């Protein structure tokens, strides 16, 4: 078995397919020597959610990538599987659901909650995508790092005690406090611009934030780790404008 030379981490692609492809090329990703970890939010906001999901599926199934679940992926699955609350449905359409459905061929951008029966029927043809997203884990751990979409609640020491909602949605309570963990936590979800004013990767000591805000008109970040330490970072400028607040 080939020894892993480098871990490459990317988060919050949000339908930015072209930027995702270009970032992998810029980082010279090679699955024979690199381990790729994706921190979730493949859908919503950007124009090409379907294409991103297809590429992520290929990277996982054919190239050994590790893909985690993000809050937008989780909400998308729940809406399509008729498990979502009214609040979740409202947020789905408010925060990128129209763009997601459009990428899957639902071109009536006036479609909304009143059309969910038809939307669910249409999406049955993409059941493999929904099942793939549904089955993604919420965190991954190696010898030096913990990888998670949003973060970890500092009140709980054991990973097994973490609430799924926190791993998908937590913000200030996580990044503004010490993690109290031996391993550094690598996360997305919260825009780097909201943490330190610029879209570049945030090195926060016991945590590293990598959401460059590609779907908000900033950039898609990639973090390279070697031998338990940060090696370098990569970025591709966004090709889309700000989509949602």
XYZ file of N, CA and C in Angstrom:
735
model
N 0.836 -1.202 0.000
C 0.000 0.000 0.000
C 0.873 1.254 0.000
N 0.569 2.217 -0.861
C 1.333 3.449 -0.959
C 1.125 4.307 0.282
N 2.217 4.818 0.835
C 2.120 5.676 2.013
C 1.537 7.032 1.638
N 0.638 7.526 2.494
C 0.024 8.826 2.253
C 1.048 9.923 2.522
N 1.323 10.735 1.512
C 2.315 11.795 1.652
C 1.704 13.099 2.136
N 0.407 13.264 1.854
C -0.213 14.561 2.135
C -1.714 14.383 2.305
N -2.297 15.173 3.199
C -3.750 15.236 3.333
C -4.213 16.584 2.808
N -5.165 16.556 1.885
C -5.725 17.774 1.311
C -7.162 17.910 1.784
N -7.509 19.055 2.379
C -8.836 19.267 2.963
C -9.531 20.436 2.258
N -10.801 20.215 1.870
C -11.610 21.232 1.196
C -12.993 21.235 1.834
N -13.599 22.393 1.947
C -14.926 22.479 2.556
C -15.805 23.480 1.816
N -17.119 23.330 2.000
C -18.107 24.310 1.542
C -17.952 24.655 0.058
N -18.038 23.631 -0.770
C -17.942 23.818 -2.218
C -19.209 24.485 -2.749
N -20.348 24.146 -2.186
C -21.621 24.827 -2.485
C -21.905 24.995 -3.979
N -21.824 23.921 -4.714
C -22.183 23.998 -6.120
C -21.186 24.711 -7.009
N -20.020 25.038 -6.485
C -18.983 25.716 -7.280
C -18.092 24.664 -7.939
N -18.645 24.017 -8.931
C -17.977 22.877 -9.567
C -16.670 23.270 -10.242
N -16.684 24.314 -11.041
C -15.480 24.683 -11.779
C -14.344 25.048 -10.835
N -14.660 25.770 -9.783
C -13.632 26.130 -8.801
C -13.082 24.884 -8.110
N -13.943 23.920 -7.844
C -13.535 22.665 -7.211
C -12.538 21.928 -8.100
N -12.861 21.797 -9.368
C -11.972 21.119 -10.312
C -10.635 21.852 -10.404
N -10.693 23.168 -10.505
C -9.466 23.951 -10.627
C -8.617 23.874 -9.364
N -9.263 23.797 -8.201
C -8.514 23.690 -6.950
C -7.776 22.359 -6.868
N -8.438 21.283 -7.264
C -7.775 19.976 -7.280
C -6.581 19.988 -8.229
N -6.732 20.671 -9.360
C -5.628 20.778 -10.319
C -4.500 21.635 -9.759
N -4.852 22.759 -9.132
C -3.843 23.646 -8.553
C -3.037 22.932 -7.479
N -3.723 22.142 -6.672
C -3.056 21.410 -5.590
C -2.336 20.170 -6.093
N -2.499 19.872 -7.391
C -1.911 18.676 -8.003
C -2.310 17.423 -7.230
N -3.616 17.335 -6.946
C -4.139 16.187 -6.213
C -3.901 14.903 -6.983
N -3.336 13.920 -6.291
C -3.061 12.600 -6.858
C -3.478 11.572 -5.816
N -4.545 10.846 -6.096
C -5.083 9.908 -5.106
C -4.125 8.774 -4.782
N -3.080 8.596 -5.582
C -2.098 7.538 -5.295
C -1.191 7.918 -4.132
N -1.101 9.213 -3.844
C -0.237 9.650 -2.744
C -0.926 10.598 -1.771
N -2.063 11.163 -2.175
C -2.767 12.131 -1.335
C -4.043 11.534 -0.761
N -4.372 11.956 0.438
C -5.679 11.644 1.020
C -6.512 12.918 0.964
N -7.679 12.823 0.328
C -8.572 13.972 0.184
C -9.709 13.862 1.184
N -9.895 14.923 1.984
C -10.981 14.970 2.957
C -11.855 16.180 2.640
N -13.146 15.932 2.451
C -14.106 16.979 2.108
C -15.055 17.180 3.283
N -15.213 18.415 3.723
C -15.924 18.703 4.969
C -17.399 19.058 4.803
N -17.972 18.756 3.638
C -19.412 18.926 3.495
C -19.854 20.219 2.843
N -21.173 20.323 2.672
C -21.845 21.405 1.947
C -21.431 21.407 0.476
N -21.852 20.358 -0.201
C -21.594 20.212 -1.629
C -22.674 20.907 -2.446
N -23.859 21.074 -1.855
C -25.010 21.612 -2.579
C -25.384 22.996 -2.058
N -26.323 23.635 -2.768
C -26.924 24.927 -2.413
C -26.037 26.102 -2.805
N -26.686 27.215 -3.038
C -26.069 28.508 -3.326
C -25.462 28.582 -4.724
N -24.434 27.804 -5.006
C -23.762 27.859 -6.298
C -24.572 27.206 -7.406
N -24.105 27.313 -8.663
C -24.910 26.893 -9.811
C -24.866 25.414 -10.159
N -23.938 24.638 -9.591
C -23.701 23.286 -10.114
C -23.662 22.216 -9.026
N -24.684 22.189 -8.172
C -24.721 21.209 -7.080
C -24.664 19.780 -7.602
N -25.444 19.470 -8.613
C -25.490 18.108 -9.156
C -24.108 17.655 -9.620
N -23.417 18.509 -10.335
C -22.098 18.161 -10.839
C -21.104 17.968 -9.697
N -21.211 18.795 -8.664
C -20.328 18.641 -7.505
C -20.579 17.305 -6.824
N -21.849 16.960 -6.601
C -22.170 15.690 -5.947
C -21.650 14.525 -6.777
N -21.810 14.586 -8.079
C -21.311 13.514 -8.947
C -19.802 13.362 -8.825
N -19.086 14.480 -8.781
C -17.634 14.419 -8.653
C -17.230 13.896 -7.284
N -17.912 14.342 -6.243
C -17.607 13.856 -4.894
C -17.840 12.349 -4.808
N -18.927 11.872 -5.382
C -19.202 10.434 -5.394
C -18.077 9.676 -6.085
N -17.606 10.193 -7.206
C -16.513 9.559 -7.931
C -15.227 9.560 -7.116
N -14.935 10.676 -6.470
C -13.716 10.775 -5.663
C -13.739 9.799 -4.494
N -14.905 9.615 -3.887
C -15.038 8.679 -2.768
C -14.961 7.237 -3.255
N -15.714 6.924 -4.279
C -15.853 5.539 -4.724
C -14.670 5.030 -5.532
N -13.981 5.933 -6.223
C -12.902 5.500 -7.107
C -11.519 5.956 -6.664
N -11.456 6.952 -5.780
C -10.156 7.509 -5.417
C -9.927 7.572 -3.909
N -10.781 6.925 -3.136
C -10.552 6.804 -1.701
C -10.728 8.064 -0.887
N -11.386 9.075 -1.445
C -11.610 10.309 -0.689
C -12.553 10.056 0.482
N -12.450 10.907 1.486
C -13.333 10.861 2.650
C -14.230 12.091 2.584
N -15.523 11.877 2.490
C -16.474 12.987 2.401
C -17.364 12.998 3.629
N -17.463 14.148 4.265
C -18.323 14.326 5.433
C -19.603 15.043 5.025
N -20.570 15.020 5.906
C -21.861 15.641 5.641
C -21.899 17.058 6.211
N -22.441 17.990 5.429
C -22.634 19.356 5.889
C -24.100 19.645 6.132
N -24.393 20.793 6.719
C -25.786 21.106 7.053
C -26.672 21.261 5.815
N -26.122 21.790 4.727
C -26.924 21.941 3.510
C -27.208 20.591 2.862
N -26.254 19.681 2.925
C -26.477 18.329 2.410
C -27.543 17.622 3.239
N -27.432 17.761 4.544
C -28.369 17.146 5.487
C -29.785 17.660 5.260
N -29.919 18.976 5.094
C -31.238 19.579 4.888
C -31.825 19.159 3.535
N -31.005 19.114 2.507
C -31.440 18.682 1.176
C -32.030 17.274 1.238
N -31.323 16.371 1.891
C -31.801 14.987 2.031
C -33.134 14.952 2.762
N -33.238 15.687 3.853
C -34.465 15.662 4.651
C -35.658 16.231 3.878
N -35.423 17.261 3.085
C -36.514 17.824 2.283
C -36.973 16.821 1.230
N -36.047 16.215 0.528
C -36.408 15.278 -0.539
C -37.041 14.013 0.023
N -36.626 13.573 1.197
C -37.177 12.353 1.794
C -38.405 12.620 2.659
N -38.926 13.845 2.611
C -40.147 14.211 3.340
C -39.989 14.043 4.849
N -38.809 14.398 5.343
C -38.513 14.308 6.773
C -38.348 15.690 7.408
N -38.354 16.721 6.591
C -38.032 18.064 7.072
C -39.224 18.742 7.729
N -38.923 19.533 8.746
C -39.940 20.374 9.374
C -40.245 21.554 8.455
N -41.300 22.299 8.770
C -41.628 23.487 7.975
C -40.482 24.494 8.006
N -39.826 24.597 9.150
C -38.700 25.512 9.275
C -37.541 25.090 8.375
N -37.270 23.785 8.332
C -36.197 23.289 7.473
C -36.521 23.521 6.000
N -37.773 23.293 5.634
C -38.190 23.514 4.246
C -38.023 24.982 3.869
N -38.442 25.869 4.770
C -38.300 27.305 4.518
C -36.837 27.676 4.319
N -35.957 27.147 5.175
C -34.533 27.461 5.070
C -33.922 26.862 3.807
N -34.398 25.683 3.419
C -33.892 25.060 2.196
C -34.097 25.979 1.001
N -35.299 26.493 0.848
C -35.582 27.352 -0.294
C -34.967 28.736 -0.144
N -34.791 29.194 1.082
C -34.219 30.522 1.313
C -32.717 30.548 1.075
N -32.047 29.459 1.416
C -30.584 29.433 1.373
C -30.047 28.465 0.321
N -30.492 28.632 -0.907
C -29.862 27.905 -2.006
C -30.613 26.726 -2.563
N -31.792 26.422 -2.047
C -32.551 25.279 -2.540
C -32.965 25.417 -3.990
N -33.342 26.631 -4.397
C -33.722 26.848 -5.795
C -32.556 26.509 -6.727
N -31.362 26.985 -6.367
C -30.183 26.715 -7.190
C -29.872 25.222 -7.237
N -30.046 24.550 -6.111
C -29.805 23.108 -6.079
C -30.747 22.385 -7.028
N -32.036 22.663 -6.920
C -33.025 21.998 -7.767
C -32.820 22.353 -9.231
N -32.424 23.587 -9.502
C -32.166 23.995 -10.884
C -31.042 23.161 -11.479
N -29.998 22.898 -10.704
C -28.878 22.110 -11.222
C -29.295 20.675 -11.530
N -30.336 20.208 -10.854
C -30.849 18.858 -11.093
C -31.919 18.834 -12.187
N -32.108 19.955 -12.872
C -33.032 19.980 -13.993
C -34.400 20.529 -13.684
N -34.607 20.979 -12.445
C -35.871 21.613 -12.087
C -35.754 23.093 -12.437
N -36.073 23.431 -13.669
C -35.786 24.774 -14.165
C -36.849 25.806 -13.815
N -37.947 25.383 -13.218
C -38.962 26.341 -12.783
C -38.517 26.936 -11.457
N -37.849 28.080 -11.533
C -37.298 28.684 -10.321
C -38.373 29.300 -9.439
N -39.631 29.237 -9.878
C -40.725 29.680 -9.025
C -41.237 28.545 -8.143
N -40.699 27.347 -8.376
C -41.123 26.202 -7.573
C -40.791 26.459 -6.109
N -41.663 26.019 -5.240
C -41.454 26.221 -3.820
C -42.071 25.102 -3.022
N -42.286 25.324 -1.743
C -42.848 24.279 -0.879
C -44.153 23.700 -1.404
N -44.931 24.510 -2.101
C -46.215 24.018 -2.612
C -46.030 22.982 -3.720
N -44.817 22.866 -4.262
C -44.547 21.922 -5.341
C -43.702 20.735 -4.890
N -43.588 20.528 -3.593
C -42.674 19.504 -3.099
C -43.060 18.095 -3.523
N -44.337 17.805 -3.658
C -44.740 16.463 -4.094
C -44.167 16.177 -5.478
N -44.301 17.142 -6.385
C -43.768 16.975 -7.730
C -42.243 16.937 -7.717
N -41.643 17.789 -6.900
C -40.184 17.826 -6.815
C -39.647 16.488 -6.322
N -40.268 15.935 -5.289
C -39.813 14.648 -4.753
C -39.964 13.537 -5.786
N -41.051 13.571 -6.526
C -41.240 12.578 -7.573
C -40.163 12.679 -8.639
N -39.854 13.901 -9.033
C -38.809 14.125 -10.033
C -37.451 13.645 -9.523
N -37.147 13.916 -8.248
C -35.833 13.594 -7.691
C -35.623 12.105 -7.452
N -36.662 11.294 -7.621
C -36.491 9.850 -7.454
C -35.443 9.301 -8.409
N -35.283 9.928 -9.551
C -34.285 9.464 -10.522
C -32.867 9.697 -10.016
N -32.737 10.567 -9.030
C -31.424 10.844 -8.446
C -31.293 10.237 -7.050
N -32.028 9.185 -6.808
C -31.966 8.508 -5.511
C -30.544 8.127 -5.104
N -29.673 7.673 -6.028
C -28.291 7.373 -5.624
C -27.571 8.571 -5.018
N -27.856 9.772 -5.502
C -27.243 10.972 -4.929
C -27.745 11.203 -3.506
N -29.046 11.079 -3.325
C -29.640 11.312 -2.008
C -29.131 10.287 -1.007
N -29.070 9.030 -1.408
C -28.596 7.984 -0.507
C -27.120 8.166 -0.182
N -26.350 8.625 -1.151
C -24.930 8.893 -0.913
C -24.765 9.979 0.140
N -25.452 11.104 -0.046
C -25.348 12.207 0.915
C -25.848 11.789 2.291
N -26.932 11.034 2.312
C -27.526 10.589 3.574
C -26.565 9.715 4.367
N -25.749 8.942 3.682
C -24.860 8.002 4.352
C -23.517 8.567 4.768
N -23.271 9.835 4.483
C -21.967 10.413 4.820
C -21.827 10.609 6.326
N -20.631 10.356 6.865
C -20.401 10.551 8.305
C -20.320 12.030 8.658
N -20.372 12.304 9.962
C -20.357 13.690 10.433
C -18.967 14.166 10.850
N -18.060 13.249 11.087
C -16.691 13.654 11.419
C -15.725 12.542 11.035
N -14.454 12.899 10.983
C -13.395 11.933 10.713
C -12.214 12.307 11.596
N -11.457 11.322 11.997
C -10.352 11.555 12.924
C -9.133 10.771 12.476
N -7.954 11.415 12.494
C -6.712 10.689 12.273
C -5.800 10.910 13.477
N -4.532 10.657 13.331
C -3.630 10.723 14.486
C -3.449 12.136 15.032
N -3.651 13.136 14.194
C -3.342 14.505 14.594
C -4.515 15.473 14.547
N -5.541 15.152 13.761
C -6.625 16.102 13.524
C -7.994 15.447 13.648
N -8.977 16.294 13.953
C -10.390 15.918 13.864
C -10.999 16.802 12.783
N -11.689 16.194 11.850
C -12.293 16.915 10.730
C -13.808 16.881 10.889
N -14.445 18.041 10.766
C -15.893 18.125 10.972
C -16.411 19.340 10.198
N -17.672 19.314 9.819
C -18.187 20.422 9.005
C -18.180 21.746 9.762
N -18.891 21.824 10.885
C -19.063 23.107 11.574
C -18.175 23.263 12.800
N -17.946 22.196 13.526
C -17.156 22.276 14.743
C -17.660 21.308 15.790
N -17.115 21.435 16.995
C -17.481 20.573 18.114
C -17.890 21.431 19.304
N -18.867 20.961 20.038
C -19.295 21.671 21.239
C -18.254 21.457 22.337
N -17.617 22.531 22.831
C -16.545 22.376 23.822
C -17.017 21.819 25.156
N -18.327 21.743 25.368
C -18.841 21.205 26.634
C -18.739 19.688 26.704
N -18.527 19.048 25.561
C -18.496 17.582 25.534
C -17.112 17.096 25.120
N -16.483 16.339 26.001
C -15.132 15.866 25.736
C -15.107 14.717 24.740
N -16.065 13.805 24.845
C -16.062 12.623 23.997
C -16.746 12.913 22.662
N -16.107 12.492 21.584
C -16.717 12.685 20.271
C -18.071 11.997 20.184
N -18.188 10.864 20.841
C -19.444 10.114 20.806
C -20.588 10.876 21.463
N -20.255 11.848 22.321
C -21.288 12.631 23.013
C -21.722 13.868 22.223
N -21.022 14.158 21.139
C -21.352 15.342 20.345
C -22.719 15.185 19.683
N -23.476 16.273 19.670
C -24.779 16.276 19.019
C -24.596 16.536 17.523
N -25.336 15.803 16.699
C -25.235 15.965 15.250
C -25.505 17.413 14.845
N -26.491 18.035 15.475
C -26.823 19.424 15.133
C -25.628 20.340 15.349
N -24.879 20.138 16.434
C -23.695 20.951 16.681
C -22.648 20.727 15.596
N -22.404 19.487 15.223
C -21.385 19.195 14.218
C -21.733 19.795 12.860
N -23.022 20.027 12.634
C -23.474 20.600 11.370
C -23.647 22.113 11.408
N -23.940 22.672 12.589
C -24.375 24.072 12.651
C -23.606 24.969 13.616
N -22.876 24.427 14.568
C -22.279 25.260 15.611
C -21.369 26.339 15.010
N -21.343 27.482 15.653
C -20.478 28.577 15.194
C -19.687 29.163 16.365
N -20.143 30.321 16.886
C -19.353 31.058 17.876
C -18.977 30.239 19.099
N -19.892 29.429 19.588
C -19.587 28.652 20.794
C -18.378 27.753 20.580
N -18.163 27.374 19.334
C -16.998 26.548 19.009
C -15.766 27.396 18.744
N -15.833 28.272 17.738
C -14.580 28.899 17.301
C -14.100 30.017 18.223
N -14.964 30.499 19.137
C -14.533 31.545 20.058
C -14.055 30.994 21.398
N -14.038 29.672 21.530
C -13.604 29.046 22.779
C -12.547 27.989 22.511
N -11.798 27.647 23.544
C -10.826 26.572 23.433
C -11.544 25.245 23.215
N -10.960 24.387 22.402
C -11.587 23.089 22.144
C -11.348 22.108 23.283
N -10.268 22.327 24.057
C -9.901 21.421 25.152
C -9.636 20.013 24.639
N -8.999 19.939 23.483
C -8.672 18.648 22.885
C -7.198 18.614 22.499
N -6.648 17.402 22.481
C -5.252 17.246 22.090
C -5.069 17.434 20.592
N -6.081 17.069 19.828
C -5.992 17.166 18.376
C -6.588 18.482 17.874
N -5.994 19.015 16.827
C -6.505 20.229 16.190
C -7.767 19.880 15.403
N -8.767 20.752 15.465
C -10.029 20.541 14.755
C -10.018 21.365 13.468
N -10.206 20.697 12.341
C -10.294 21.361 11.042
C -11.770 21.435 10.663
N -12.251 22.636 10.335
C -13.685 22.819 10.122
C -13.966 23.810 8.998
N -15.224 23.825 8.552
C -15.696 24.789 7.562
C -16.880 25.542 8.139
N -17.944 25.693 7.332
C -19.238 26.223 7.758
C -19.236 27.725 8.034
N -18.377 28.176 8.930
C -18.286 29.608 9.236
C -17.284 30.262 8.295
N -17.722 31.300 7.599
C -16.828 31.982 6.664
C -15.580 32.497 7.376
N -14.442 32.291 6.739
C -13.201 32.821 7.295
C -13.276 34.335 7.442
N -14.015 34.988 6.542
C -14.166 36.445 6.648
C -14.896 36.852 7.916
N -15.769 35.986 8.421
C -16.483 36.281 9.663
C -15.592 36.071 10.881
N -14.540 35.292 10.720
C -13.658 34.988 11.851
C -12.491 35.960 11.929
N -11.825 36.188 10.787
C -10.646 37.069 10.846
C -10.591 38.084 9.707
N -11.738 38.317 9.071
C -11.845 39.439 8.154
C -11.372 39.227 6.733
N -10.743 38.090 6.456
C -10.262 37.779 5.106
C -10.642 36.340 4.777
N -10.733 35.985 3.480
C -11.189 34.644 3.120
C -10.139 33.552 3.222
N -8.902 33.913 3.509
C -7.854 32.903 3.600
C -8.066 31.993 4.814
N -7.451 30.825 4.762
C -7.529 29.856 5.855
C -7.154 30.516 7.178
N -7.958 30.239 8.206
C -7.717 30.789 9.548
C -7.008 29.749 10.397
N -5.807 30.078 10.856
C -5.053 29.203 11.744
C -5.281 29.676 13.167
N -6.159 28.965 13.881
C -6.573 29.403 15.202
C -5.978 28.623 16.349
N -4.793 28.066 16.156
C -4.156 27.323 17.232
C -4.715 25.923 17.351
N -5.748 25.776 18.183
C -6.334 24.451 18.374
C -7.417 24.144 17.347
N -7.608 25.043 16.395
C -8.601 24.833 15.338
C -8.181 25.564 14.067
N -8.648 25.062 12.936
C -8.328 25.656 11.640
C -9.614 25.787 10.842
N -9.976 27.017 10.454
C -11.178 27.264 9.666
C -10.828 27.463 8.202
N -11.509 26.727 7.316
C -11.090 26.760 5.913
C -12.180 27.208 4.939
N -13.344 27.635 5.417
C -14.412 28.050 4.503
C -14.084 29.411 3.898
N -13.681 29.391 2.638
C -13.296 30.626 1.965
C -14.448 31.409 1.375
N -15.679 30.875 1.483
C -16.849 31.606 1.008
C -16.949 31.686 -0.503
N -16.680 30.584 -1.180
C -16.698 30.595 -2.645
C -18.050 31.043 -3.198
N -19.134 30.537 -2.632
C -20.471 30.881 -3.128
C -20.883 32.304 -2.774
N -20.081 32.972 -1.955
C -20.351 34.362 -1.586
C -19.463 35.329 -2.370
N -18.780 34.795 -3.380
C -17.947 35.642 -4.213
C -16.506 35.753 -3.770
N -16.077 34.954 -2.791
C -14.699 35.024 -2.302
C -13.823 33.965 -2.968
N -13.568 32.852 -2.302
C -12.669 31.853 -2.867
C -12.928 30.474 -2.266
N -12.446 29.455 -2.977
C -12.499 28.086 -2.478
C -11.112 27.727 -1.987
N -11.013 27.365 -0.708
C -9.727 27.070 -0.092
C -9.431 25.580 -0.064
N -8.152 25.266 -0.135
C -7.673 23.916 0.101
C -6.539 23.976 1.099
N -6.550 23.088 2.076
C -5.521 23.042 3.116
C -4.709 21.767 2.956
N -3.396 21.897 2.879
C -2.520 20.734 2.768
C -1.824 20.483 4.099
N -1.902 19.242 4.568
C -1.274 18.828 5.819
C -0.237 17.746 5.523
N 0.928 17.882 6.155
C 1.974 16.875 6.001
C 2.577 16.566 7.362
N 2.695 15.290 7.663
C 3.344 14.845 8.896
C 2.771 15.550 10.121
N 1.457 15.711 10.145
C 0.785 16.271 11.305
C 0.855 17.773 11.430
N 1.336 18.457 10.397
C 1.459 19.908 10.451
C 0.895 20.537 9.176
N 0.542 21.811 9.286
C 0.080 22.542 8.110
C 1.253 22.739 7.167
N 1.079 22.323 5.932
C 2.124 22.466 4.923
C 1.937 23.749 4.127
N 0.776 23.887 3.527
C 0.465 25.079 2.737
C -1.036 25.143 2.506
N -1.474 26.189 1.845
C -2.883 26.292 1.467
C -2.970 26.754 0.018
N -4.101 26.437 -0.599
C -4.350 26.801 -1.986
C -5.691 27.523 -2.051
N -5.891 28.313 -3.092
C -7.181 28.995 -3.236
C -7.471 29.275 -4.703
N -8.742 29.149 -5.056
C -9.240 29.528 -6.374
C -10.303 30.602 -6.173
N -10.153 31.698 -6.871
C -11.119 32.777 -6.741
C -12.480 32.346 -7.268
N -13.514 32.817 -6.616
C -14.878 32.469 -6.998
C -15.242 33.045 -8.360
N -16.018 32.273 -9.104
C -16.530 32.728 -10.395
C -17.995 33.153 -10.296
N -18.545 33.110 -9.097
C -19.937 33.512 -8.892
C -19.974 34.707 -7.957
N -21.072 35.440 -8.007
C -21.242 36.556 -7.101
C -21.839 36.091 -5.798
N -22.057 37.012 -4.896
C -22.709 36.680 -3.634
C -24.130 36.215 -3.909
N -24.501 35.041 -3.358
C -25.803 34.452 -3.649
C -26.794 34.682 -2.519
N -26.368 34.447 -1.299
C -27.267 34.619 -0.154
C -26.454 35.089 1.035
N -27.128 35.730 1.938
C -26.472 36.129 3.185
C -26.604 35.011 4.184
